[in-house]
Every structure is written in C-alpha cells, then in structure tokens.
Coordinates of C-alpha atoms and ligand atoms in Angstrom, one line a residue:
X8 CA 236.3 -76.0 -64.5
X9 CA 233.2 -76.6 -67.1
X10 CA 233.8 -73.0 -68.9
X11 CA 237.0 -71.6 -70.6
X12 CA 237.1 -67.7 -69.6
X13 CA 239.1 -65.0 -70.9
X14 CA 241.2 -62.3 -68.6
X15 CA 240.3 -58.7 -69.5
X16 CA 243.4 -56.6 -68.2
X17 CA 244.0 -52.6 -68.5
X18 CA 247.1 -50.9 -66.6
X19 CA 247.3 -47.9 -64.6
X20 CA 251.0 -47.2 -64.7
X21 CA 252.7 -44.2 -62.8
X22 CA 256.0 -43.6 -63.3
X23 CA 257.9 -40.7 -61.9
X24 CA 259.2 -37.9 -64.0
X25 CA 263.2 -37.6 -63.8
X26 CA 263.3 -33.9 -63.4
X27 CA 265.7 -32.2 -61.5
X28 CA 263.3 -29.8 -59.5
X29 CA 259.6 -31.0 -58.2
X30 CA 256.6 -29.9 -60.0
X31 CA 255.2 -27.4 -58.5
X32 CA 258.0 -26.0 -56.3
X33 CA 262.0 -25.8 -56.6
X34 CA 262.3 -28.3 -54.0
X35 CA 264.8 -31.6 -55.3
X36 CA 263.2 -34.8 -56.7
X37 CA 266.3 -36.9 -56.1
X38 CA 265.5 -40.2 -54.1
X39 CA 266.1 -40.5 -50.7
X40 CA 267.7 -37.9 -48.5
X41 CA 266.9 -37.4 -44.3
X42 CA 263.4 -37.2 -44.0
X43 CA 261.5 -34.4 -44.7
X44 CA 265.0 -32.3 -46.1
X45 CA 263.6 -31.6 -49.7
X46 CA 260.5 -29.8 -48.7
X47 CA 259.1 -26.2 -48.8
X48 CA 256.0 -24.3 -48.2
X49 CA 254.4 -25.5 -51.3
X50 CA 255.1 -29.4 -51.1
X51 CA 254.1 -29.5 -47.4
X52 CA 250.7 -27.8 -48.3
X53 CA 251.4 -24.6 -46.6
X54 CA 248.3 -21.9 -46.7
X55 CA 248.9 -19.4 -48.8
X56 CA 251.6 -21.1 -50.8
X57 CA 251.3 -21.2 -54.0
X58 CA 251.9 -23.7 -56.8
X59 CA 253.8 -22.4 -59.9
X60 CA 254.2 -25.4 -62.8
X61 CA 257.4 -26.4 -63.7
X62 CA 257.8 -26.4 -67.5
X63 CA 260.5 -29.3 -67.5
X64 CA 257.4 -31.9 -66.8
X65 CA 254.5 -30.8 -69.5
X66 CA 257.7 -31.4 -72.2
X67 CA 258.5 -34.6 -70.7
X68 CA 254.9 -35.9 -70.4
X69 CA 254.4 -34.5 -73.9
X70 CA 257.5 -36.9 -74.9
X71 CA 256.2 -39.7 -73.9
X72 CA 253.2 -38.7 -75.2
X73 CA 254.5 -38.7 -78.8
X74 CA 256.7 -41.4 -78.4
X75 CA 253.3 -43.4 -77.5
X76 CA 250.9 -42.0 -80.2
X77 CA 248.6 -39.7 -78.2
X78 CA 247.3 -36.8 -79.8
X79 CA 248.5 -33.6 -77.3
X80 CA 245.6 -31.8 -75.8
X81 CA 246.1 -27.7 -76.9
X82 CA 245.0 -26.6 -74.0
X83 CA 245.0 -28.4 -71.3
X84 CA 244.5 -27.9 -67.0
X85 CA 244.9 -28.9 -63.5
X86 CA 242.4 -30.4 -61.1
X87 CA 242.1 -31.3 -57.6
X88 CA 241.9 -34.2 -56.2
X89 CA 240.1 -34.2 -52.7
X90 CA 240.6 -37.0 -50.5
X91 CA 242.3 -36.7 -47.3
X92 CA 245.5 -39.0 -46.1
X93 CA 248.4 -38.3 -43.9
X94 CA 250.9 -38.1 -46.5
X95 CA 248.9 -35.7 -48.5
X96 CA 249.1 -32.6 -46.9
X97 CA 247.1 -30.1 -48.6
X98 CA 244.2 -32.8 -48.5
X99 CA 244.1 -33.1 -52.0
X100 CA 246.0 -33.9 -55.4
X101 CA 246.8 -32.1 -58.2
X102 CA 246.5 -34.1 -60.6
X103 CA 244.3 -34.0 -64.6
X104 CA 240.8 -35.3 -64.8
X105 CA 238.8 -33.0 -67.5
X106 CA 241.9 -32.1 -70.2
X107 CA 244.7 -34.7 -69.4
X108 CA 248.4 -33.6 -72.0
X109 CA 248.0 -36.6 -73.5
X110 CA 244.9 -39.0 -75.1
X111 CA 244.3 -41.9 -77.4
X112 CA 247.7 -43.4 -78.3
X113 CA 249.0 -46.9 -78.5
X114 CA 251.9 -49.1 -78.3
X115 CA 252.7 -52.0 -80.3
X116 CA 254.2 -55.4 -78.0
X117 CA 254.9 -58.6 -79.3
X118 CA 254.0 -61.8 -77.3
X119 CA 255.5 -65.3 -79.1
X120 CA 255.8 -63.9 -82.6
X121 CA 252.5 -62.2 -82.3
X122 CA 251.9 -58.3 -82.8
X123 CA 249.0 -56.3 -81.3
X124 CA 248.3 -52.8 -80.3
X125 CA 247.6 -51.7 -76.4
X126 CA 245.4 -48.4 -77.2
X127 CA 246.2 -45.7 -74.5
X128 CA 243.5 -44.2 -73.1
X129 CA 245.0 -41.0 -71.4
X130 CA 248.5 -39.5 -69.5
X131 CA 247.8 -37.3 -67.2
X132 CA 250.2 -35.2 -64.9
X133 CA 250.1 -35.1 -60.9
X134 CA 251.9 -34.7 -58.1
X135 CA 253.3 -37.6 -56.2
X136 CA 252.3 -37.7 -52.1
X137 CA 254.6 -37.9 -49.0
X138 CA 255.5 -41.2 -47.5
X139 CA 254.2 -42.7 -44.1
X140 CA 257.0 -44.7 -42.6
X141 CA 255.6 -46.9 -39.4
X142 CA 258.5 -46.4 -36.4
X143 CA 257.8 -49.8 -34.6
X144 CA 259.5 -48.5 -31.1
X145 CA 257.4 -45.5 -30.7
X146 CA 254.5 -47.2 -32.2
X147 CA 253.8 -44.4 -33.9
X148 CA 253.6 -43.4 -37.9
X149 CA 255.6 -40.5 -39.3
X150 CA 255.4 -38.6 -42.1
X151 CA 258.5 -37.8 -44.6
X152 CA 257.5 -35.3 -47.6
X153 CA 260.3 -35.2 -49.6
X154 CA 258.5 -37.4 -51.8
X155 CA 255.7 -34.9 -51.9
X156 CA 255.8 -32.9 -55.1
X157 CA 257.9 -34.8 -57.6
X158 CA 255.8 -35.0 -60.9
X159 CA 254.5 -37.8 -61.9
X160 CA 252.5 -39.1 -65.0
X161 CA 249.6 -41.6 -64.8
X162 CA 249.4 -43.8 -68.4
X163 CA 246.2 -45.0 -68.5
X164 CA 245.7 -48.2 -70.9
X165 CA 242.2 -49.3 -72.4
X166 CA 241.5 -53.3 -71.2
X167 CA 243.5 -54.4 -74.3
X168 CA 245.7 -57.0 -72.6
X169 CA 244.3 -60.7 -72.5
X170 CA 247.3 -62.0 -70.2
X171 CA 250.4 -61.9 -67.9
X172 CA 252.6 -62.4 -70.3
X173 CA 251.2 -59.3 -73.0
X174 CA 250.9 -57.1 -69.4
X175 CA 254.7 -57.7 -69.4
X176 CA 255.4 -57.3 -72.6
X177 CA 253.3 -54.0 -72.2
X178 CA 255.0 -52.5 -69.4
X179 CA 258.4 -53.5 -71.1
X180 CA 258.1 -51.6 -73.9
X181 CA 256.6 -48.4 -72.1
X182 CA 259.7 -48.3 -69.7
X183 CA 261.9 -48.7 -72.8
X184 CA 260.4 -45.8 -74.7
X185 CA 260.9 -43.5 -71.8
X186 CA 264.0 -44.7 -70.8
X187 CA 265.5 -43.6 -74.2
X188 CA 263.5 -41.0 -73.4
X189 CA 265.2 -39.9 -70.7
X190 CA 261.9 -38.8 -68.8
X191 CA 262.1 -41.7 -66.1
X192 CA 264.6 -44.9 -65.0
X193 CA 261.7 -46.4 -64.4
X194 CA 263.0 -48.5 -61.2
X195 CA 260.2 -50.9 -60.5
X196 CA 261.9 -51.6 -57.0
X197 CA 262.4 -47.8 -55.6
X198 CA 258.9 -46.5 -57.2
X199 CA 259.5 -44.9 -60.1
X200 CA 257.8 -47.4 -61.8
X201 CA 254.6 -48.5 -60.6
X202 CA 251.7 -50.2 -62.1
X203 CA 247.8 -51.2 -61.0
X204 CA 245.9 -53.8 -62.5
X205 CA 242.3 -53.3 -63.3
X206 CA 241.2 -57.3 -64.2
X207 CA 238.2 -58.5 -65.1
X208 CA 237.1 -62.4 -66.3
X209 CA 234.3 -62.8 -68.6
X210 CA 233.2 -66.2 -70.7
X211 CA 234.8 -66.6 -73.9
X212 CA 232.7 -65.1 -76.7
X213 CA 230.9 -62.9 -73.6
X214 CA 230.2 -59.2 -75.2
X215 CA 230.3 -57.4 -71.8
X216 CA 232.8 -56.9 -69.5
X217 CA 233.0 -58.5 -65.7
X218 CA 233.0 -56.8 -63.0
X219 CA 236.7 -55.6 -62.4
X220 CA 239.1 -55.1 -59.2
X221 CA 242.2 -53.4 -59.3
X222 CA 245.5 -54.7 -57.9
X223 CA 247.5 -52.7 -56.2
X224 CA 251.4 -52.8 -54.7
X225 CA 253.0 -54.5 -57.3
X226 CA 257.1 -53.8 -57.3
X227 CA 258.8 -56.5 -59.7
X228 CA 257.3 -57.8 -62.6
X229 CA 257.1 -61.1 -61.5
X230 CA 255.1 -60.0 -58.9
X231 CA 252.9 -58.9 -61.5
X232 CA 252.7 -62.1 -63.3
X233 CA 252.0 -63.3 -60.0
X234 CA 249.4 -61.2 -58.6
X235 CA 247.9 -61.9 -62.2
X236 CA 247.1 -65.3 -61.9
X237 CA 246.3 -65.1 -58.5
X238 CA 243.2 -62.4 -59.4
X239 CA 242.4 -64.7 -62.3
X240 CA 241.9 -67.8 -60.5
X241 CA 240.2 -65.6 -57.5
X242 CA 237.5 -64.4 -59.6
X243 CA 237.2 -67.7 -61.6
X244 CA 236.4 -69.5 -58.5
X245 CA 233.9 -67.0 -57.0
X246 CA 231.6 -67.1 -60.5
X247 CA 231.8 -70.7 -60.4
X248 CA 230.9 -70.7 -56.8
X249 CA 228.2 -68.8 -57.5
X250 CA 229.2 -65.6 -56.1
X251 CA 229.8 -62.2 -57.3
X252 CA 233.1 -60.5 -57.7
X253 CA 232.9 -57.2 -55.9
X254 CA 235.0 -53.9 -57.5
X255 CA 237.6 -53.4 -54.9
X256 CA 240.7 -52.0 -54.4
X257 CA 243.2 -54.8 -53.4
X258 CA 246.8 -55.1 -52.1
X259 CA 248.8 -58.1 -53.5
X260 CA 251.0 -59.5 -50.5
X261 CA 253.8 -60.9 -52.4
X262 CA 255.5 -62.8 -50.2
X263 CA 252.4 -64.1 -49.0
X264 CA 250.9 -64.8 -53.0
X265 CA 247.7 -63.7 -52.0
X266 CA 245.9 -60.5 -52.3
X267 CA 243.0 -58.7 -49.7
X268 CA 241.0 -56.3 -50.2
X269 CA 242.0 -52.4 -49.3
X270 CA 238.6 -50.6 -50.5
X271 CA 235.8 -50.7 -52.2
X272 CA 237.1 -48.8 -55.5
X273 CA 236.0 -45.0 -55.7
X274 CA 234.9 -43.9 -58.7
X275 CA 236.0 -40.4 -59.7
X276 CA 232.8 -38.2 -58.6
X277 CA 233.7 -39.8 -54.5
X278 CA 237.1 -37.7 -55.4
X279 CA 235.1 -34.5 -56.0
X280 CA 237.1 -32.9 -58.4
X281 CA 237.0 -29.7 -59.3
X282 CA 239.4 -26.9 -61.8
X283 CA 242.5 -26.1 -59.8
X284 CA 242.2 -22.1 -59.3
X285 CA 245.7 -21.7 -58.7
X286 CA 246.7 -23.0 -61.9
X287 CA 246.3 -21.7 -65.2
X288 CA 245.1 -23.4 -68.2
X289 CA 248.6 -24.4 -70.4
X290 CA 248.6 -23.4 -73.6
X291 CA 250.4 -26.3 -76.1
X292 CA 251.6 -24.9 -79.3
X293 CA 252.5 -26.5 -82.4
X294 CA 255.5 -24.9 -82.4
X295 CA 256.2 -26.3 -79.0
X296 CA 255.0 -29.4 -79.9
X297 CA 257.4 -29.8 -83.0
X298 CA 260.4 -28.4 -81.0
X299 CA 259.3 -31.6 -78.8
X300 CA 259.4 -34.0 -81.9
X301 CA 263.1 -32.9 -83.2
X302 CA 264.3 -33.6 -80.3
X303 CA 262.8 -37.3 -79.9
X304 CA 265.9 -39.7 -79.7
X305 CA 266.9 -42.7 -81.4
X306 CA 264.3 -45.3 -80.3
X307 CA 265.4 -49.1 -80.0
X308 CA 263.8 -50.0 -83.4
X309 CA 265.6 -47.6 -85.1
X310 CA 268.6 -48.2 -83.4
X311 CA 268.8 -52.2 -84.6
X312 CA 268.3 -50.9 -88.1
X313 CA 271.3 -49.0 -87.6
X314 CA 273.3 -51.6 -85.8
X315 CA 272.5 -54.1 -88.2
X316 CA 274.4 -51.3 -90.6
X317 CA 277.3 -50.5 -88.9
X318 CA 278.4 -53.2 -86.9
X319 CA 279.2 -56.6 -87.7
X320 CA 277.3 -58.3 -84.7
X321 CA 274.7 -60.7 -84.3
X322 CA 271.0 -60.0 -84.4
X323 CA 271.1 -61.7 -80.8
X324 CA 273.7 -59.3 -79.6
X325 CA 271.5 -56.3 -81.2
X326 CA 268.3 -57.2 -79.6
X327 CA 270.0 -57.8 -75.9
X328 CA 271.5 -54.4 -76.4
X329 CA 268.7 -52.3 -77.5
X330 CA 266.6 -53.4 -75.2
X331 CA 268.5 -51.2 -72.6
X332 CA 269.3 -47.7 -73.3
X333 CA 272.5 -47.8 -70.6
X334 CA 273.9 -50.8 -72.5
X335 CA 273.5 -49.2 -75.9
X336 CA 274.9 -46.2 -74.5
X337 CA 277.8 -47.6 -73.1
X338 CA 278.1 -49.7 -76.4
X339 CA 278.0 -47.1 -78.7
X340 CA 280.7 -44.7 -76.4
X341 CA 283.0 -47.8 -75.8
X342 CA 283.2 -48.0 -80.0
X343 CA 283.5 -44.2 -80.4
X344 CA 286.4 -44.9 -77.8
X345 CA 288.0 -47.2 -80.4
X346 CA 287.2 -50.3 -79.1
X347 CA 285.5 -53.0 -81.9
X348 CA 282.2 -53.4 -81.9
X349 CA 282.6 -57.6 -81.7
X350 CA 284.7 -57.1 -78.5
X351 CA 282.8 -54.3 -76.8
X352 CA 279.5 -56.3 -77.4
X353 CA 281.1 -59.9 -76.3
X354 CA 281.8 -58.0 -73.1
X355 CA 278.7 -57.2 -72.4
X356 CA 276.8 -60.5 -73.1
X357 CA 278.9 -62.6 -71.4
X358 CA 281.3 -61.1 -68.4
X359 CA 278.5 -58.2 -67.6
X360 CA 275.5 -59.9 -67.8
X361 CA 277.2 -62.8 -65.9
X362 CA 277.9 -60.1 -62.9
X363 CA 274.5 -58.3 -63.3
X364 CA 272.8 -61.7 -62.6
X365 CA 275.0 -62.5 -60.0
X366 CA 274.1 -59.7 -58.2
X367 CA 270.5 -59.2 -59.0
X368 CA 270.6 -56.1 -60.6
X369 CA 269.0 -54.2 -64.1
X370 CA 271.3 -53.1 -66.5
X371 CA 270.1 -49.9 -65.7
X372 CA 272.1 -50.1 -62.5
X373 CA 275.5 -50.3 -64.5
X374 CA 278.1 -48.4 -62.7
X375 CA 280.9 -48.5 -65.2
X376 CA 282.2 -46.6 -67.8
X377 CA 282.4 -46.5 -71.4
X378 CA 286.0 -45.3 -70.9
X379 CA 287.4 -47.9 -68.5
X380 CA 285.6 -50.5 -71.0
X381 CA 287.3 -48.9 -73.9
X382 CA 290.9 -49.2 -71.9
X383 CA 290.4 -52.8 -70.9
X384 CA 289.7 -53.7 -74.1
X385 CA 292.7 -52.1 -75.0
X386 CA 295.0 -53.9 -72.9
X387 CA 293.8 -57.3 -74.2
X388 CA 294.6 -56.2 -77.5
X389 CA 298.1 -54.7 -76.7
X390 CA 298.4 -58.1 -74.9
X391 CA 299.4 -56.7 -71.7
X392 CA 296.8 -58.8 -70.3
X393 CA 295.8 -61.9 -71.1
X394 CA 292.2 -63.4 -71.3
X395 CA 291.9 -64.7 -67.8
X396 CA 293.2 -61.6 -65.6
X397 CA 291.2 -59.3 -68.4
X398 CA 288.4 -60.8 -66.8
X399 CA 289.6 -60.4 -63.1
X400 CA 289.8 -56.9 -63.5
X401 CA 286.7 -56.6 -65.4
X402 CA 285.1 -57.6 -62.2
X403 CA 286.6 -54.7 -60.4
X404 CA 285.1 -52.1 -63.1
X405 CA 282.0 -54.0 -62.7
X406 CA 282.0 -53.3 -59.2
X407 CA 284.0 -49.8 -58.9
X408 CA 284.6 -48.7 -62.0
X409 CA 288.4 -48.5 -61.5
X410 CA 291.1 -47.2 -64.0
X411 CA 292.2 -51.1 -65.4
X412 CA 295.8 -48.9 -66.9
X413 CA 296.5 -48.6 -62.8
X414 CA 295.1 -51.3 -61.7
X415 CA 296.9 -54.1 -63.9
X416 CA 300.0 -52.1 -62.9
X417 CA 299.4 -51.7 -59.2
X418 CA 298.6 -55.4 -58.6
X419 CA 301.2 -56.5 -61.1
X420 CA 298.9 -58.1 -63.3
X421 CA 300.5 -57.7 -66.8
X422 CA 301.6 -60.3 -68.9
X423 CA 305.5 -60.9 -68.1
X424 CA 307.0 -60.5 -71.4
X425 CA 310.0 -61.5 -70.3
X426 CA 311.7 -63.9 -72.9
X427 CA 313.8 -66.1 -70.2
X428 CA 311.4 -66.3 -67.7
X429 CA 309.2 -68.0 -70.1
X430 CA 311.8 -70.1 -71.5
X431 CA 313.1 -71.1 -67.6
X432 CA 309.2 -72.0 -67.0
X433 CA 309.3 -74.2 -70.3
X434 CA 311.7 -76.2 -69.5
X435 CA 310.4 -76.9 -65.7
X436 CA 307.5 -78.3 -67.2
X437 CA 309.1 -79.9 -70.2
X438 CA 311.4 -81.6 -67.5
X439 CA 308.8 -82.1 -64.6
X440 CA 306.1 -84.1 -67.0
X441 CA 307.9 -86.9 -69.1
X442 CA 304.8 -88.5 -69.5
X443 CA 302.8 -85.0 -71.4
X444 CA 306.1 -84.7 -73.0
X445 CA 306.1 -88.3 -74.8
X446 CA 302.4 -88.1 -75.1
X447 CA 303.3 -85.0 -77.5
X448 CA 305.7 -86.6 -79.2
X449 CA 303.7 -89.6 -79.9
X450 CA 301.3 -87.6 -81.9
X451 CA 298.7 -86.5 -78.6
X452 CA 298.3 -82.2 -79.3
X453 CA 296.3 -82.2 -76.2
X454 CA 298.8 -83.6 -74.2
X455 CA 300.7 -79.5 -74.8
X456 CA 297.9 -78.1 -73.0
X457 CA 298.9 -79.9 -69.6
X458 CA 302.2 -78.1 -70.1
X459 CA 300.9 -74.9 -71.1
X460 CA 299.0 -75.2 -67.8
X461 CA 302.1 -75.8 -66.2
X462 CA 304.2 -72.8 -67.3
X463 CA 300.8 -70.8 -66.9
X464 CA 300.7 -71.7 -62.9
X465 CA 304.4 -71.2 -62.9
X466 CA 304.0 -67.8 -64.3
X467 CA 301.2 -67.2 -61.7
X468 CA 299.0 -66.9 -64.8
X469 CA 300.5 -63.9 -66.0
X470 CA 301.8 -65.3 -69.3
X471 CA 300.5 -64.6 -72.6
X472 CA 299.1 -68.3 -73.3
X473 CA 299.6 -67.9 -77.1
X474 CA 303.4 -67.1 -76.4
X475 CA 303.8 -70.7 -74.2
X476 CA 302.2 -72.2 -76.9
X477 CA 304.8 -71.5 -78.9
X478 CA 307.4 -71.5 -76.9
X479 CA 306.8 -75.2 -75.8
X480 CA 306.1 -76.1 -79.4
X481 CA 309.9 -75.1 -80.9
X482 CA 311.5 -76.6 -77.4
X483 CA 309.9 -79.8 -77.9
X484 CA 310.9 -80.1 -81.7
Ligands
ZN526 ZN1 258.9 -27.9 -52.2

C-alpha cells in the first residue's frame, strides 16, 4: 500500500428504552413471550387504531439526552416513516425526522490515555418493528409483533471516530451512562443494544469525505471491531484498485468475517416522510426538564470520586466496579449490609469475575444478591466457614443465589469446632508423617503445611486452617 489513509467512522446506535409499557400502546415491552402475545390493535397497525404517546419514554430519551449534552428540543413531533416490510405492519414508522428530543451533545471516551469528544448529532424517538422468524419445515416466514411498539431511541453520532478501538470506547461509555440511567440494559446480544456503522476512508490530510457504506447486524462488540477492519481494508483495496466505493447498505456475516451488500443506502426523501397527524406536537418545559435533571443519578465519574472517599480500595478495584452499575449496586448494598468494603470488593474481582468469565456472561447478567453476599461474607468472618468452602458456596449464589446460612448447614459445611476432633486429627498426622515431623523440628516451617494438609483432608476440609496451625504447632513443641 503506497498511501496511508485514515477511517472516517460515525454510529447509528439504537437501543431500546426499558419501559414497562410500549410506546404508543399499553401492550408489555418485556423480551420474549409466545409469539405475537404482547400485541393490540395499535402495535399490529390496526385501521382506525390510534396511537396515544407514552410519557415514560420522552423522560427517558430526555435523560439520556442530558446525560449526553444535547440541548432538548421545546417542542418537538412525530413523523412517519413510509417504507413497506412484513414486520412493519402499518407500512410505516413512527419515528423523528424534522424536531428530534434531543440535538448537538457529546461524550467524552478515552482511547490509551487520550481524551477526545464524539459530538452527537441527534436522538430521536421511534418505534421498534415486529420480527420475521424463517420456519424451515413449512418453508414459510412468520411474523411475531410483540416486538412491535417498544420505544426505542436512535443516537446519531457526527463521523468523529478515527478507529475500532475509539468506536468501542464510544459505544462503552453510551451504554454506561444509560445503564446508570436506568433507561436501557443495553444487551448487545438480545437487541437492546444495536449499533450501524457509517465508514468512510479518505487520504490522510484529504479535506472531503469518501464515499461511506453503512454496516449493519453487528451484535458483540468484537464483531464490531471486526466488521471494522474488514470495511476498512474493503474500501482500501477498491480505491487502490481503481474502483469506486458504492454507498450501500451491508450486512456483516460474522461468522463468516465478511460483509455483502443489502441495499443501496436510501437517503431520507426515498422514506417520504411526512408530520404524523395522529400525534401531537410535545410540549418540553423547563420545569419538566429540571424535574428531569434532579433526578439524574450518580454517574460512574462521580461515583469513583466518592469511592476513593469512603472506602479504602484500590483505584483498580474502583474503576472495575464503576464500570458496571449492577456491580456498583451490588457493592454499595453488600457494604450498607455490613459487609467491608475490602471483602465485598475482593469478592467481586476475583471469585465473580472468575465465574462470569467462565460462563460468558456481562456483569449485567449477575443473578445474586447483595444480601446473600453480605451473609457469606459473614460467615467467613464468624469463621463458620473457612476460605475454601466460602468459595464452594459462593459458586452456588453465583449460579442460584441460595441462602449460604441454609446452605452451609444443610450440606454440613461448617467448620467443626470441635476441640478433640481436631486434636485426634493432629495427632494422626503427627504420627502418620515422621519425616514432616522431623523436618519441623529441624528448623523446615514448610514442612507444617504438609500436616496441616493432612488434618485438613482428615477433617474433609472443614477445619478452620488457622486453628490446625496452631494446634499442630503447641503438639509438636
Ligand atoms: Zn399494543
């Protein structure tokens, strides 16, 4: 390659808006569910149904929207979308073209020690389509709308982003933000989460921009990174070659690693767009919009300043923590709980992250509780456990989130306290390993931890090891 060329990226990300009720009907937004069971009139695209805006989504999108800079538009409407698909019913989507809630914010990321601003173009609010699911024995597609109607909002970036890594570092910190938020879990993997990428190339010092394609099915983020590079070296080749890159819509086949070409990329006139006349305009205060602000929640920055206050824990541990609102919520309820903050954070950088990389998942998939945390912990410290079964049964919260009180006491699990049963194990292994023994004496400490192994095995690894330890020490004196 003779010329050195720079990537010119901008993200359209969608994520879906965790309320409880869809946005334009009553219908439930929870995932799943048998086909086509969350559905009314209105999602389903009915005539004569009518669309009635659920308030719970403009405060959401107007979090995010503060959380992210943007100036809120005052007053601000819906437009359609015309385009027809099977899993669109009403042949078009509401969505915001014209006055969208939300314009020119930004978002600061960090790439290798190095700050820069993403500027935000627009969020916008629409509705999310159906879904077609291909049945391969009837050779036949069907159509399942209970997807059909949960809100969604569409944050559109400027081409700010110059590689994978910032795109990552980019889409990190907006699923952060609204995951304190509360407004979305942001699950890259079931949808909730989904990002385009608009990419162009252009030679270094160039002043205008390439032409650009847009990527689209992209579900982990390392399918990103992927799908990245792949576009990059696509377009590279085809300039070199001579050729022109077309604007396209294409679909990145991950397993695959390559990417084809879906459409040629509409541009918003193909769409026809036009008011929405069974919406009215809404109205944003700045009341409303300061009721919005107060209620903002502790964002991860100011949350390590705080940590760095109150609790004696590393910077390491901090920044791990923050950087997922479950694990500083279950961090923060453990220590209200009256677990220390050192133990409740050494048990989630070690044992839990251990098990959530085990088993491929997101901390935001956590299934235990602050409270059986907090007891655990508790029954280290009381010593009814020792270290070793703590962490046996730390694998059963992990997994079920089971009471570790009943638990230790159903399985037998607690440490046998039991003066001459420790003593009677002792001596076994003081007697059964003359050679550990005289090693001892002759001035070899590690030789005692082959007997405290001993007694421990004995015990069937209930013992307190602190207690053998001892015990072995004034018997062999
Ligand atoms: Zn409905």
């Amino acid at each position: 390659m003779s010329k050195a060329y720079e990537t010119v990226i901008g993200l359209e990300v969608h994520v879906e808006l965790a309320t409880r009720t869809k946005i334009f009907c009553g219908c439930s937004t929870a995932f799943g569910g048998a086909p086509n069971t969350h559905t009314c009139p209105v999602c389903t695209g009915m005539p004569g149904s009518l669309p009635v805006l659920n308030k719970a989504v403009v405060e959401k999108a107007m979090a995010v929207g503060l959380a992210t800079n943007c100036n809120i538009t005052r007053n601000c409407k819906f437009d359609r979308k015309n385009y027809f698909y099977p899993d669109n019913p009403q042949n078009y989507q509401i969505s915001q073209l014209y006055y969208p809630i939300c314009r020119d914010g930004k978002v600061e990321i960090e790439v290798e020690g190095k700050k820069k601003f993403v500027r935000i173009h627009e969020i916008h609010m629409e509705e999310d389509a159906g879904k077609l699911v291909h049945d391969p024995y009837t050779d036949s597609s069907l159509v399942d709308f209970n997807r059909s109607g949960v809100p969604l909002i569409e944050i559109v970036s400027e081409p700010d982003m110059r590689s994978a890594d910032e795109v990552i570092a980019y889409l990190e910190k907006l699923r952060l933000i609204i995951q304190y938020l509360g407004a979305s879990d942001c699950k890259l993997n079931e949808g909730s989460m989904r990002a385009d990428v608009n990419l162009s190339v252009r030679e270094v010092g160039a002043e205008e921009f390439g032409t650009r394609t847009e990527t689209k099915n992209l579900n982990s983020f390392k399918a990103i990174a992927r799908a990245i590079e792949n576009e990059r070296e696509r377009q590279i080749d085809l300039i070199e070659s001579g050729e022109k890159v077309v604007q396209e819509t294409r679909r990145w086949d991950d397993t695959k690693e390559y990417s084809y070409p879906m459409r040629s990329k509409e541009d918003a006139q193909d769409y026809r767009y036009f008011p929405d006349p069974d919406l009215v305009p809404i109205h944003i205060s700045d009341e409303w919009i300061e009721e919005i602000r107060s209620k903002q929640p502790e964002f991860r920055d100011e949350k390590r300043a705080r940590y760095r206050e109150e609790y004696q824990i590393p910077d390491y541990d901090i920044d791990i923590i923050t950087n997922s609102k479950k694990l500083a919520d279950i961090f923060e309820d453990t220590i209200a709980l009256g677990a220390a903050p050192k133990k409740v954070s050494n048990w989630l950088m070690v044992e839990t992250m251990r098990l959530l990389k085990e088993n491929v998942m997101d901390p935001e998939d956590i299934k235990f509780t602050a409270k059986n945390l907090a007891k655990l912990i508790k029954l280290v410290d009381a010593r009814t456990i020792n270290g070793n079964v703590a962490k046996e049964v730390f694998e059963h919260v992990f997994a079920e989130d089971i009471d570790p009180e009943a638990y230790v006491k159903e399985h037998g699990l607690a440490t046998v306290n039991d003066e001459g049963a420790l003593k009677t194990a002792c001596e076994a292994a003081i007697a059964g390993n003359s050679k550990a023994v005289e090693d001892y004496k002759g001035g070899k400490e590690k030789a005692l931890g082959a007997l405290v192994g001993q007694v421990m095995k004995a015990m069937k690894g209930k013992a307190d090891p602190g207690s053998v330890n001892q015990m072995l020490r004034e018997l062999l004196k």
